[in-house]
Coordinates of C-alpha atoms and ligand atoms in Angstrom, one line a residue:
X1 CA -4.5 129.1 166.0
X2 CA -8.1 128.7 167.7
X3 CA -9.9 130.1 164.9
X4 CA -8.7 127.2 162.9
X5 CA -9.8 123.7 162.5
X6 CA -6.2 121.6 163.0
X7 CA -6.1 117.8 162.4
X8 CA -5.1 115.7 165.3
X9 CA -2.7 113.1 165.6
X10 CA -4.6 110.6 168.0
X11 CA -7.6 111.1 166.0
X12 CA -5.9 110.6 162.4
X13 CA -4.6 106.8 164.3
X14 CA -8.1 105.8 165.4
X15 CA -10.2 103.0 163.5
X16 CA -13.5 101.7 164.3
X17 CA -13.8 98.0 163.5
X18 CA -17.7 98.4 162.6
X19 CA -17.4 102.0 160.7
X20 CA -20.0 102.4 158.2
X21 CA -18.7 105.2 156.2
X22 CA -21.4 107.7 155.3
X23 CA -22.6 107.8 151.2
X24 CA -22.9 111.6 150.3
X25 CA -24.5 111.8 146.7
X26 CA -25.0 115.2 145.2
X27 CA -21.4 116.2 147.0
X28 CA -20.7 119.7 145.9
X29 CA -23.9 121.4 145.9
X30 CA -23.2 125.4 145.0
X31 CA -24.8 128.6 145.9
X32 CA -25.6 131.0 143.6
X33 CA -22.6 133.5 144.7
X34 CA -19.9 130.1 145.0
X35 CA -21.3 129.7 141.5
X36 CA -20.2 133.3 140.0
X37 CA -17.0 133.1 142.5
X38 CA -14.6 133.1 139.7
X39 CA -16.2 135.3 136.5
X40 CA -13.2 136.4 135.2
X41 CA -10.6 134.7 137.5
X42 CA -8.3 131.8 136.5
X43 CA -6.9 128.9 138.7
X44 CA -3.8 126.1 139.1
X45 CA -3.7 123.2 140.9
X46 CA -0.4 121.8 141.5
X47 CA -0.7 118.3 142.3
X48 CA 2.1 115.9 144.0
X49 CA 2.0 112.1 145.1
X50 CA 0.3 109.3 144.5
X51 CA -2.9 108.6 141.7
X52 CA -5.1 109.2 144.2
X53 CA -3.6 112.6 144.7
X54 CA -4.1 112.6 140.9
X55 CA -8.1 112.0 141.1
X56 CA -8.1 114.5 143.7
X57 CA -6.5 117.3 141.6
X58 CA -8.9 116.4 139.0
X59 CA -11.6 116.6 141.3
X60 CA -10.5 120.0 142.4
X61 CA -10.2 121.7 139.2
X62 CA -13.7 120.8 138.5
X63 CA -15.1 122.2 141.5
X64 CA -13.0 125.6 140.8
X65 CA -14.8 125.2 137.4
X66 CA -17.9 125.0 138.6
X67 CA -17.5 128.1 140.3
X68 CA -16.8 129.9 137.1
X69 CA -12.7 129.7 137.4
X70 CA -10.8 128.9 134.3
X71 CA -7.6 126.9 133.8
X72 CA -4.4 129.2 133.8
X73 CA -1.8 127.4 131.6
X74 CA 0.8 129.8 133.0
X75 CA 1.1 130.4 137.4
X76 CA 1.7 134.0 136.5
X77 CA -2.0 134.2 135.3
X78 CA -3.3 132.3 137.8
X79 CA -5.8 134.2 140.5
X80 CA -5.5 130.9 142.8
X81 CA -2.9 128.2 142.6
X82 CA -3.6 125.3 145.1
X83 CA -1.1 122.8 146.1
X84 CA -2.1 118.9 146.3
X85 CA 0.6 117.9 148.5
X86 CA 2.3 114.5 149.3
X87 CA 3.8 113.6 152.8
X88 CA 5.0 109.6 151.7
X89 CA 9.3 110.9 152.1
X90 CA 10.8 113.7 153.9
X91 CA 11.9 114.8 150.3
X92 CA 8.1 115.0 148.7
X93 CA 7.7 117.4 151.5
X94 CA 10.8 119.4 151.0
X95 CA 9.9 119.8 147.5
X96 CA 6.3 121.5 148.4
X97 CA 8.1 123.9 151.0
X98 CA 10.2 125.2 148.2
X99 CA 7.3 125.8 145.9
X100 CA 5.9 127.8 148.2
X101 CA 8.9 129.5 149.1
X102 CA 9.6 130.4 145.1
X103 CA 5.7 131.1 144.6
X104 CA 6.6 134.4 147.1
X105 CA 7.4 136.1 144.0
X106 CA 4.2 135.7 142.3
X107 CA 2.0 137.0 145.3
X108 CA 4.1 139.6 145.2
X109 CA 3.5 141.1 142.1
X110 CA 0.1 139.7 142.5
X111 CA -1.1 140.6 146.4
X112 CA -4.7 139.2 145.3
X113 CA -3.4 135.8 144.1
X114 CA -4.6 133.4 146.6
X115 CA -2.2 130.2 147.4
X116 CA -4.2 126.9 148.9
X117 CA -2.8 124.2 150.1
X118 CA -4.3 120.8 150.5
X119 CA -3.9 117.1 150.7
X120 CA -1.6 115.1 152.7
X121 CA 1.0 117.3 154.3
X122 CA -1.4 119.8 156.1
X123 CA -3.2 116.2 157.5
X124 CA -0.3 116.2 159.8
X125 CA -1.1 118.2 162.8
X126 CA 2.3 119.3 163.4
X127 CA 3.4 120.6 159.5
X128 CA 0.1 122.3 159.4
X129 CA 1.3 124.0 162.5
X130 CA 4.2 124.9 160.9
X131 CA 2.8 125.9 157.8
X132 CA 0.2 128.5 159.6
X133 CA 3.0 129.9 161.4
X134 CA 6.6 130.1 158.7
X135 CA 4.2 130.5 155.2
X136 CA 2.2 133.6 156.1
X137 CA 1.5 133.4 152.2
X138 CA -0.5 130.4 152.0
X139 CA -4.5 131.8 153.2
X140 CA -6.5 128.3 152.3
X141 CA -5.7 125.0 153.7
X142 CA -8.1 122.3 153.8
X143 CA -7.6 118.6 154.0
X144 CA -8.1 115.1 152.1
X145 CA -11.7 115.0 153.9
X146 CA -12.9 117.9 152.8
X147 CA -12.4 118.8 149.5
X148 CA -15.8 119.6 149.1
X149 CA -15.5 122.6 151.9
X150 CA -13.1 124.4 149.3
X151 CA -16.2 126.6 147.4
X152 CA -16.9 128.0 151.2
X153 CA -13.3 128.0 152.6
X154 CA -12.4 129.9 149.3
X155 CA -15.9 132.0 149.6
X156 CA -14.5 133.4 152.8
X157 CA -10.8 133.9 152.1
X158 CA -12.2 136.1 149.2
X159 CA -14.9 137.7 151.9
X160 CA -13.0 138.2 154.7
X161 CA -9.5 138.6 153.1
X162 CA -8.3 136.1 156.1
X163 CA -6.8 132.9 156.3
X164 CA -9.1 129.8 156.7
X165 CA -7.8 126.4 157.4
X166 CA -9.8 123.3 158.1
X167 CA -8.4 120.0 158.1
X168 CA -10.3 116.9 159.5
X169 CA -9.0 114.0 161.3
X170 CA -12.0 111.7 160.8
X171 CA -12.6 108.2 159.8
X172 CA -14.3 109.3 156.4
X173 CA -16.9 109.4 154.2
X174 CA -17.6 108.8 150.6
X175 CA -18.3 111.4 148.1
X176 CA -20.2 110.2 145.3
X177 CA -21.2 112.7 142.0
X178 CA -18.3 115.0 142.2
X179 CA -17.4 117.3 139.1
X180 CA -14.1 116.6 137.7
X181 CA -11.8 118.1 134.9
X182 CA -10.2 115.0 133.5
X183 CA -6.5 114.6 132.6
X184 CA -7.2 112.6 130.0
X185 CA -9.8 111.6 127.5
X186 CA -9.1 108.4 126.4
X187 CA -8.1 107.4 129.9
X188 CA -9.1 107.7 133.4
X189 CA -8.7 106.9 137.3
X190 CA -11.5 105.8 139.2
X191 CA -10.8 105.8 142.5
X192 CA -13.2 102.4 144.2
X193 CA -11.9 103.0 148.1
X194 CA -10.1 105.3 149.8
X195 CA -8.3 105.6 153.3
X196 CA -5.8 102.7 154.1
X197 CA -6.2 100.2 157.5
X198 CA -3.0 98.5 157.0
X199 CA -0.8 100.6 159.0
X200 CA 2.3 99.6 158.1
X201 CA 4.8 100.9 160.6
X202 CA 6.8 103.3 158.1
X203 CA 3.8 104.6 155.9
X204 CA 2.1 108.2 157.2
X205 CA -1.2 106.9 155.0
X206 CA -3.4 105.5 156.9
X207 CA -2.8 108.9 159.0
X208 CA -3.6 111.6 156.4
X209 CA -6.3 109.4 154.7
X210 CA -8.6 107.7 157.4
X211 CA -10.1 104.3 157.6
X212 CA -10.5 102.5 154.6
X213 CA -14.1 102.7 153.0
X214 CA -15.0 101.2 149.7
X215 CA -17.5 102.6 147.3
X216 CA -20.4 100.4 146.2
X217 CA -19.8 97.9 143.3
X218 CA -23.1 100.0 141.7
X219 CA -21.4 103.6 141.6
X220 CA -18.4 102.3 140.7
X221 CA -19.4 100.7 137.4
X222 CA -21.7 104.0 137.0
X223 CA -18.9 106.0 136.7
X224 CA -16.9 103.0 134.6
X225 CA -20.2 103.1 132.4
X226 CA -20.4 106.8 131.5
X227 CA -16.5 107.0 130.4
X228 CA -17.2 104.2 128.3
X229 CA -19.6 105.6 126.6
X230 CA -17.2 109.3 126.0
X231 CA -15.2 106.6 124.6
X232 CA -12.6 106.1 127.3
X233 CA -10.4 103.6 126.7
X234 CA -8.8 102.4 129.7
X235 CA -9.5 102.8 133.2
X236 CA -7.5 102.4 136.3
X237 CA -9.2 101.2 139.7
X238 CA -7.7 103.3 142.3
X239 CA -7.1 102.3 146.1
X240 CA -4.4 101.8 148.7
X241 CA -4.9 98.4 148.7
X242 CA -7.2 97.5 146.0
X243 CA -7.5 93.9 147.0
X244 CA -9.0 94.5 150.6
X245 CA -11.5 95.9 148.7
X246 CA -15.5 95.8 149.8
X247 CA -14.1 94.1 153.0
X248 CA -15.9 97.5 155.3
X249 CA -19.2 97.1 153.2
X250 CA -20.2 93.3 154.0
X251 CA -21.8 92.9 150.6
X252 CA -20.2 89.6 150.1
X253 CA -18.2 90.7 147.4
X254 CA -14.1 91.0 146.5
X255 CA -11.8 92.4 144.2
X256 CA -11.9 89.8 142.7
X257 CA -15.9 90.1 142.0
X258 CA -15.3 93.7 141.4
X259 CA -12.8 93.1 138.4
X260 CA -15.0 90.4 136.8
X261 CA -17.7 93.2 136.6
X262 CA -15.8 95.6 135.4
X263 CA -14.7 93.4 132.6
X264 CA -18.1 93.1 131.6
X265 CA -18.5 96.4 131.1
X266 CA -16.4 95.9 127.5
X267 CA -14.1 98.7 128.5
X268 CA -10.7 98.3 126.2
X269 CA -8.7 98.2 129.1
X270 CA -8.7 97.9 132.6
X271 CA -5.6 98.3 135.4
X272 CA -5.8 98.5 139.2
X273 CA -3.4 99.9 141.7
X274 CA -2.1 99.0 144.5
X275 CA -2.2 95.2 145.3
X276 CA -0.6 94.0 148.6
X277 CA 0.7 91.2 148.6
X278 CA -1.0 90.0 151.5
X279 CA -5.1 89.1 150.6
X280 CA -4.4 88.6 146.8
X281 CA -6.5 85.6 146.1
X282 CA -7.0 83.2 143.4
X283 CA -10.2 85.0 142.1
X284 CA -8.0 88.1 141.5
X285 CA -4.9 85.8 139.7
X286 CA -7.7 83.5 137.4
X287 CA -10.1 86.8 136.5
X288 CA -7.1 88.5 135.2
X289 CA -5.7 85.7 133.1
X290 CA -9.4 85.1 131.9
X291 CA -10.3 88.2 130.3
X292 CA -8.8 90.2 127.6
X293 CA -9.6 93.2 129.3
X294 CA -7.9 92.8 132.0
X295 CA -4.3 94.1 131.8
X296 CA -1.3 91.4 132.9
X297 CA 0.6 94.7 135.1
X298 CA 0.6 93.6 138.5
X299 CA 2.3 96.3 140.8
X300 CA 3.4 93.9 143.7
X301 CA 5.3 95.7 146.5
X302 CA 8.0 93.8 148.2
X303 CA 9.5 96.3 150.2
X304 CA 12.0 93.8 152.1
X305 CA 13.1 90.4 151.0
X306 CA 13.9 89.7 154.5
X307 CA 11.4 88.3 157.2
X308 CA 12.3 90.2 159.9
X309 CA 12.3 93.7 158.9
X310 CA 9.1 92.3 157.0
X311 CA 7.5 92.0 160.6
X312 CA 9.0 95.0 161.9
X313 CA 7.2 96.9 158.9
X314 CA 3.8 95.4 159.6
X315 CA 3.4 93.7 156.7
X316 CA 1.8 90.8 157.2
X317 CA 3.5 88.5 154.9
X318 CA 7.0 86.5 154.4
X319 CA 9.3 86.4 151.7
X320 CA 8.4 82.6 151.4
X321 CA 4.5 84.1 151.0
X322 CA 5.5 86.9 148.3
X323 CA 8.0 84.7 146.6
X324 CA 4.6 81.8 145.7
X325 CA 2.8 84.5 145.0
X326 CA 4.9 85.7 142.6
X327 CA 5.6 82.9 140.9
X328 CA 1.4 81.6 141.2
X329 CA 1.0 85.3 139.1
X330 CA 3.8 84.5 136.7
X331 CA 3.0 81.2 135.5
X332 CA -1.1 81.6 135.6
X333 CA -1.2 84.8 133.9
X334 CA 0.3 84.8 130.4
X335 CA 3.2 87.4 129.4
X336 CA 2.5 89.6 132.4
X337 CA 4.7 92.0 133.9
X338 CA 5.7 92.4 137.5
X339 CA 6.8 95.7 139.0
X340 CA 7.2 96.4 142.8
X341 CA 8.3 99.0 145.4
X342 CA 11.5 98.3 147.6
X343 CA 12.4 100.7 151.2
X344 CA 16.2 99.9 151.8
X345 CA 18.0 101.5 155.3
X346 CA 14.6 100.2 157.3
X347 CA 16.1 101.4 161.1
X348 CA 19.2 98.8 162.1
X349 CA 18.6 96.8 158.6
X350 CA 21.7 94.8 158.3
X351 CA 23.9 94.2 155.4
X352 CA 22.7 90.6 155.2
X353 CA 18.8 91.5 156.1
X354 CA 19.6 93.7 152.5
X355 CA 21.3 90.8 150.7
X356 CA 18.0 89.1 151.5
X357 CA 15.9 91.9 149.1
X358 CA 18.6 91.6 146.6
X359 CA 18.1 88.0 146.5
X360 CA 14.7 88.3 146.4
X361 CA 15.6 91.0 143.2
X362 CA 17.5 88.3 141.5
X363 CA 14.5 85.8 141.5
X364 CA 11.6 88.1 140.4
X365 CA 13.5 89.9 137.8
X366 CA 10.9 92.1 137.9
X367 CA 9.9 94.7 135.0
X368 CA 9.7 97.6 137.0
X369 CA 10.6 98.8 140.1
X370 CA 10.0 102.5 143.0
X371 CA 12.8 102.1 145.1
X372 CA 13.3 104.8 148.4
X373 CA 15.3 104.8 151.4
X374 CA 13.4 104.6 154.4
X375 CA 12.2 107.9 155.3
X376 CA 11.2 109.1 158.9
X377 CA 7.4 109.6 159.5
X378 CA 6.2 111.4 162.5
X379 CA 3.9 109.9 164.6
X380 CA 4.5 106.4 162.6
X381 CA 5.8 103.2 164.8
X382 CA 8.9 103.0 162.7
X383 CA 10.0 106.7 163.5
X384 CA 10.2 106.0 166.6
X385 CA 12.8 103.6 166.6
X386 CA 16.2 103.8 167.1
X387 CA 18.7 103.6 163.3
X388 CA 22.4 102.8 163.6
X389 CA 22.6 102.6 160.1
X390 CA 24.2 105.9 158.5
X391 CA 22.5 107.8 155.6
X392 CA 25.6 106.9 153.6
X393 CA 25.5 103.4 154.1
X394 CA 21.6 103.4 153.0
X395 CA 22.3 105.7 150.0
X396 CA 25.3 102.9 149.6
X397 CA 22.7 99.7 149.3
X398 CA 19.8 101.9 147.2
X399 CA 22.4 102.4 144.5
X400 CA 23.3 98.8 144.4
X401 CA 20.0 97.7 144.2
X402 CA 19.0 100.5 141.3
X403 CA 21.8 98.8 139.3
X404 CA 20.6 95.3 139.7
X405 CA 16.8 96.4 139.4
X406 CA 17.6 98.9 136.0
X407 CA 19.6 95.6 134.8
X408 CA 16.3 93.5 135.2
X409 CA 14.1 96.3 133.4
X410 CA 16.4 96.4 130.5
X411 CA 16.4 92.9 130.1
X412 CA 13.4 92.1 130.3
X413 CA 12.7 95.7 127.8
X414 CA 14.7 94.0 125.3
X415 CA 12.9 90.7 125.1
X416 CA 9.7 92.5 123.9
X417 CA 12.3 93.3 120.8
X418 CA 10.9 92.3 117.4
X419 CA 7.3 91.6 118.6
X420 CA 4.3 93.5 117.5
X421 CA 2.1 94.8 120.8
X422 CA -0.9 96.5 121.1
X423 CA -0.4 100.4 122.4
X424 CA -2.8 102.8 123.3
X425 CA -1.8 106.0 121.9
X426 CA -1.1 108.9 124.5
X427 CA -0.1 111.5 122.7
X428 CA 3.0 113.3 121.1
X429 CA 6.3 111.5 122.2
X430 CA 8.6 113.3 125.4
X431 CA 11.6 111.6 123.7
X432 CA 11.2 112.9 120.4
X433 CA 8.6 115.2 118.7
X434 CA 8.7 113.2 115.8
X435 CA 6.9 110.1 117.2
X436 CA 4.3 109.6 119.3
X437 CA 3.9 107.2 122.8
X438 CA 1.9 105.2 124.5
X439 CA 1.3 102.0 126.6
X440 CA 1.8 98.3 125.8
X441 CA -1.2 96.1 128.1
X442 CA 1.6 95.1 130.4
X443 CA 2.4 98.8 131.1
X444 CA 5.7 99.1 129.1
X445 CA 5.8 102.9 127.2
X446 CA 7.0 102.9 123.7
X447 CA 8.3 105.5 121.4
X448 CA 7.1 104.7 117.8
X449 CA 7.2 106.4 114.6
X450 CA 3.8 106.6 112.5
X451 CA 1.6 107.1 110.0
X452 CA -1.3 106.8 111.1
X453 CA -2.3 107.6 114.8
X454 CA -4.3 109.3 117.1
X455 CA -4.7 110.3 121.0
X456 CA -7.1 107.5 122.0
X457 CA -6.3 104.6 119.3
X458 CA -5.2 101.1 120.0
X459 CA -2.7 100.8 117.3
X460 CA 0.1 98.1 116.7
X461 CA 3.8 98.9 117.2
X462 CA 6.9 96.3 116.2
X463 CA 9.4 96.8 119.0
X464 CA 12.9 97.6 117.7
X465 CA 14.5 98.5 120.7
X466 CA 14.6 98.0 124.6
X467 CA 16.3 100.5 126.7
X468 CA 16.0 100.4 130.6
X469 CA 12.8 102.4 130.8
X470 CA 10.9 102.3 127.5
X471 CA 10.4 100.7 124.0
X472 CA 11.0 101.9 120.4
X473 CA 9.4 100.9 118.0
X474 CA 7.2 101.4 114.1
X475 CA 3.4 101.3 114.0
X476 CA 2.5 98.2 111.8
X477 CA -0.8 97.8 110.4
X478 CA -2.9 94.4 111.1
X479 CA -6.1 96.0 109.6
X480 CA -7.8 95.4 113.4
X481 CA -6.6 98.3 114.5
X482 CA -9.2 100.1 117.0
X483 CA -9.4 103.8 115.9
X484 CA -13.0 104.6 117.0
Ligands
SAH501 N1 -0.5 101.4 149.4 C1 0.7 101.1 148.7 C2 1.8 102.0 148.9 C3 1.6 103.5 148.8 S1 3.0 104.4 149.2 C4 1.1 99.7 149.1 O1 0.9 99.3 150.2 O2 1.8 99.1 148.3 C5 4.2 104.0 147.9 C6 5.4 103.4 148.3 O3 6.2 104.4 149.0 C7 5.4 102.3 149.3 O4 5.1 101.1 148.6 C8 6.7 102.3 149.9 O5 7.7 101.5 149.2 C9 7.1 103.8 149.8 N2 7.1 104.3 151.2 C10 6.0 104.5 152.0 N3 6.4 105.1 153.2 C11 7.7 105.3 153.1 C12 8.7 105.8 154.0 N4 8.3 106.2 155.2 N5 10.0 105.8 153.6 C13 10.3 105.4 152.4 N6 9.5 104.9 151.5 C14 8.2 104.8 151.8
SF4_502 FE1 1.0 102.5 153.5 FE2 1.0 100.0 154.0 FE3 -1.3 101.3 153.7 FE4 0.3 100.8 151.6 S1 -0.7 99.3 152.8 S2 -0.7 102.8 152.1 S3 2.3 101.0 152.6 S4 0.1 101.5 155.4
F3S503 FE1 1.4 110.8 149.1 FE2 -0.9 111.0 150.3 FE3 -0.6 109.5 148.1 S1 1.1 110.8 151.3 S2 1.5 108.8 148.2 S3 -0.4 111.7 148.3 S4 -2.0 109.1 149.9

């Protein structure tokens, strides 16, 4: 293992109340030999987890195609598949394992295919461990903070035909200019912060991504700039905790600033994710119901209705708190949709600390809702205590909850029914190849027949159905229709 550069648990928990994190412009900076790396080779990037995960696959795939790689539609073609990995549940991790474990077969018939992994799992000192040691087939792992190293790391695995892993457990910096190849082109991520201070006791975050460190309002609406002028459509502001933004730069400005600039911008649409509960302010809740722009989709994690497991989580806030803001969001913004993230089976949760969250269900009817049972975390707070509550009992509550949440979603669906509402068009529908889909402003997708629609356009839809996770509906034509 000493040849390798291992993350470290202490270091991945340590915050520095005055951190400064470093600005790098001009972040992947190629040598002439990265730069013809992969004439002639195609690549695959596998990415799990959250939307920042997302970003970072996109960022990933344009650093491979910097260096010459080209997109393999198929893994059986690909030269090097790297895997973006998520460690937020036991079961996100599983799942990676068993990629691995079934990509065996392709290395096989394929000795030179090189497998990378990155991300969050190999930020955990003790998986990487165990990946270095059980998955002899995996030759590249690098971590969350260094993204950038891949052209070298890979450089040498080519080189050397030897494993390289280097993972960082640092507080962060930020990478400004890097290539990316897009999902999308009529919308986008755009990450504004990354790392996560919060520490809430269940959550492995803060661990695998550092301290939090905004970028500057400046680079941000740079990048919101140029995607408005490829003609994106909508953007979403990406952080852990999007409302603590600009809090580590001391610039004197908030979320709240951020999304009232860019608003400005005239972008169609604009969407941010995640807001904690805890530091949503006013300026956030009155910008949004201002502007047009600005979509009314607030993603407000409860994850317990009841105050004590609330304080045993860390989070900062009671249900009397979430429950007024709630209801401030509700009545100030018009029509807008609430979704929210729920753990049930938190270590020694009670039934009644559980009838607390369902009655906190009941009340915000909300659109949308993630719902887990608590997973263990190594090296989190909440891992280390001791759970009387049995798996069954957990997987009990969860499914009681899913049925009062999915009969929320429905409801709530099928009041949209009969009323015309903007959508942006995504593409061909999942459901049925016969209509296309898309999303409403308040984040519902709808299936619609057409006549006339593209990938990009903001088209009207009258809603003829509600079902518990999507719309149907008919494209209508107002004759303001934005097809540009
Ligand atoms: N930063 C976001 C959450 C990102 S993780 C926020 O604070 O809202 C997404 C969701 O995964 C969390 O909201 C939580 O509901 C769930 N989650 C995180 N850690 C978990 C764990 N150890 N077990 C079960 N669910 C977890
Ligand atoms: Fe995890 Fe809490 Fe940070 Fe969200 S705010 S990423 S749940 S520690
Ligand atoms: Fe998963 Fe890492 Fe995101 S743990 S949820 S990919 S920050």
């Amino acid at each position: 293992m000493n040849e390798y550069k291992l993350p470290s648990a202490k270091e991945a928990r340590f915050r520095r109340k005055t951190y400064k994190a470093p600005i790098i412009y001009d972040s992947v900076l190629l040598t002439e030999s990265q730069k013809q790396l992969g004439v002639n080779l195609k690549y695959h990037v596998l990415t799990y987890g959250c939307q920042a995960n997302v970003r970072d696959g996109e960022v990933i795939s344009g650093i491979l195609e910097n260096m010459s790689y080209t997109f393999a539609e198929k893994l059986s073609d690909a030269d090097i598949i790297i895997l973006n990995t998520c460690a937020i549940r036991e079961n996100a991790e599983k799942r990676v394992l068993g990629v691995i474990g079934s990509l065996k077969a392709y290395k096989r018939l394929k000795p030179d295919m090189i497998i990378g992994l990155c991300g969050c799992i190999p930020q955990q000192e003790e998986m990487v461990k165990m990946i270095i040691e059980k998955y002899p087939i995996v030759e590249l792992i690098f971590g969350t903070h260094n993204i950038t190293s891949l052209p070298k790391l890979l450089e040498n695995v080519i080189n050397t035909k030897k494993r390289n892993v280097e993972v960082l457990s640092v507080l962060g910096c930020i990478y400004e200019d890097l290539p990316s190849v897009r999902q999308f082109e009529h919308k986008a991520f755009v990450n504004i912060m990354d790392g996560c201070d919060k520490f809430c006791t269940y959550c492995i975050v803060p661990y695998t991504r550092g301290q939090q460190r905004s970028r500057k309002l400046e680079d941000i609406l740079k990048e919101v700039n140029e995607l408005k002028s490829k003609g994106y459509k909508e953007i979403t502001l990406l952080g852990q905790n999007v409302n603590a933004y600009g809090k580590d730069l001391d610039q004197g400005y908030t979320f709240g600033d951020l999304l009232e600039k860019v608003s400005d911008t005239g972008i169609k649409r604009v969407r941010f994710t995640t807001s904690h509960p805890w530091e949503f302010d006013d300026k956030m809740i009155d910008i949004i119901a201002e502007r047009e722009n600005l979509m009314p989709f607030i993603h407000l994690p409860l994850q317990s209705g009841n105050d004590e497991i609330l304080k045993l989580m860390g989070r900062r806030y009671t249900s009397k708190q979430y429950k007024e803001l709630h209801d401030k969001i509700k009545s100030k913004i018009k029509n807008v949709s609430i979704s929210t993230d729920i753990i049930v089976g938190f270590p020694n949760e009670t039934e009644e600390q559980f009838l607390d969250t369902m009655k906190m269900v009941e009340h915000c009817q909300y659109d949308n809702a993630y719902s887990f049972v608590f997973s263990a975390r190594a090296e989190t707070p909440a891992a280390r205590m001791k759970d009387t509550v049995s798996i069954t009992e957990k997987k009990e509550r969860l499914q009681r909850l899913n049925k009062r949440l999915g009969y929320y979603s429905k409801l709530n669906n099928q009041k949209w029914v009969g009323q015309i509402v903007e959508v942006l068009v995504d593409g061909v529908s999942k459901k049925n190849p016969a209509f296309m889909s898309g999303y409403t402003p308040q984040q519902k997708l709808v299936n619609f027949s057409y006549d006339n629609a593209e990938i990009g356009d903001i088209i009207y839809v009258e809603i003829t159905q509600g079902m518990k996770n999507s719309l149907n509906g008919v494209q209508v034509h107002l004759g303001k229709e934005n097809h540009e």
